[in-house]
Amino acid sequence: MGDAAPLIGQDLAGQARLALSRGWELAEAGGPVVLILAVLSVFALAIVLAKAVQFAAARVGDRRSARDALAPLRAGRAAEAYARASASRAPAAAILTRALEGQAHGMPEHRVREDCYAEAQLRIESLRGWMRPLEVIATLAPLLGLFGTVLGMIEAFAALEAAGSRVDPAILSGGIWEALLTTAVGLAVAIPTVAAVNWFERRIERVEHDIDTGLAGLFATDWDDTGLAHQPRMQGRFGDGGPQRRPAAAGE
């Protein structure tokens, strides 16, 4: 066993050097377009990792805390709802916490509503940060690959024409596979990037839905000096642009 470990290590090191050498050969064959795509792939990977860390820190996957806080809220137990919401850092739970704190400090409903909408917009905008560069990379990568293929085909046919009567099929076939290499690299960069963009967007949509549901449940009850009662109010939608007041009752 003691002699096997160094041999395994040497074998892995040799395979790594071979893979790097082969990768460099492919990059040289593909030309500058492949190098550009390699840089874009590193940039895209860095953004994806940073966004994954951001989403994990923001507890984007925690959708239960806000729903658990709404149950006692509908029953009029605002203190219990606040305790459940404040125990989570999930965006929807944080917005509920902010709203309940405003209610506890006696803020008017329209002020609390405006404050919650503003805070929700800031959180959603933060989650959308750096999404546009990922979308640009996902769009440009296959186009760059196709561009490299066109350039490679032009070069291959130019070499075939220069050969004149001494036509060698290897000249054309070699130029074609080098040209198609850029398309393959472009797709290899674009496919996982598109998947990551759609996954992040879906998570953000769920956050928006949870915030919408939480605020609708919160503002669907009447507010008075004693806390939350059960008077139905108009339910607004997150992002609709400001507060909506309840309809006036008869005699008001």
Tab-separated table of N, CA, C and O in Angstrom, residues 52 56 83 172 176 227 247:
chain	number	residue	atom	x	y	z
A	52	ALA	N	-24.811	31.557	-6.271
A	52	ALA	CA	-25.212	30.435	-5.419
A	52	ALA	C	-24.943	30.747	-3.951
A	52	ALA	O	-25.767	30.454	-3.076
A	56	ALA	N	-27.835	31.225	-1.079
A	56	ALA	CA	-27.779	30.421	0.142
A	56	ALA	C	-27.768	31.322	1.378
A	56	ALA	O	-28.439	31.030	2.378
A	83	ALA	N	-42.713	36.374	15.921
A	83	ALA	CA	-41.657	35.480	16.400
A	83	ALA	C	-41.255	34.478	15.323
A	83	ALA	O	-40.066	34.197	15.125
A	172	LEU	N	-8.839	19.716	-46.316
A	172	LEU	CA	-10.217	20.149	-46.075
A	172	LEU	C	-10.789	19.558	-44.798
A	172	LEU	O	-11.391	20.277	-43.992
A	176	ILE	N	-12.011	21.576	-41.460
A	176	ILE	CA	-13.416	21.517	-41.040
A	176	ILE	C	-13.531	21.153	-39.571
A	176	ILE	O	-14.306	21.768	-38.825
A	227	GLY	N	-53.989	45.946	17.476
A	227	GLY	CA	-53.278	44.908	16.723
A	227	GLY	C	-54.016	44.562	15.460
A	227	GLY	O	-54.592	45.416	14.810
A	247	PRO	N	-61.884	49.576	1.117
A	247	PRO	CA	-63.093	50.333	0.764
A	247	PRO	C	-63.725	50.941	2.011
A	247	PRO	O	-63.694	50.357	3.088
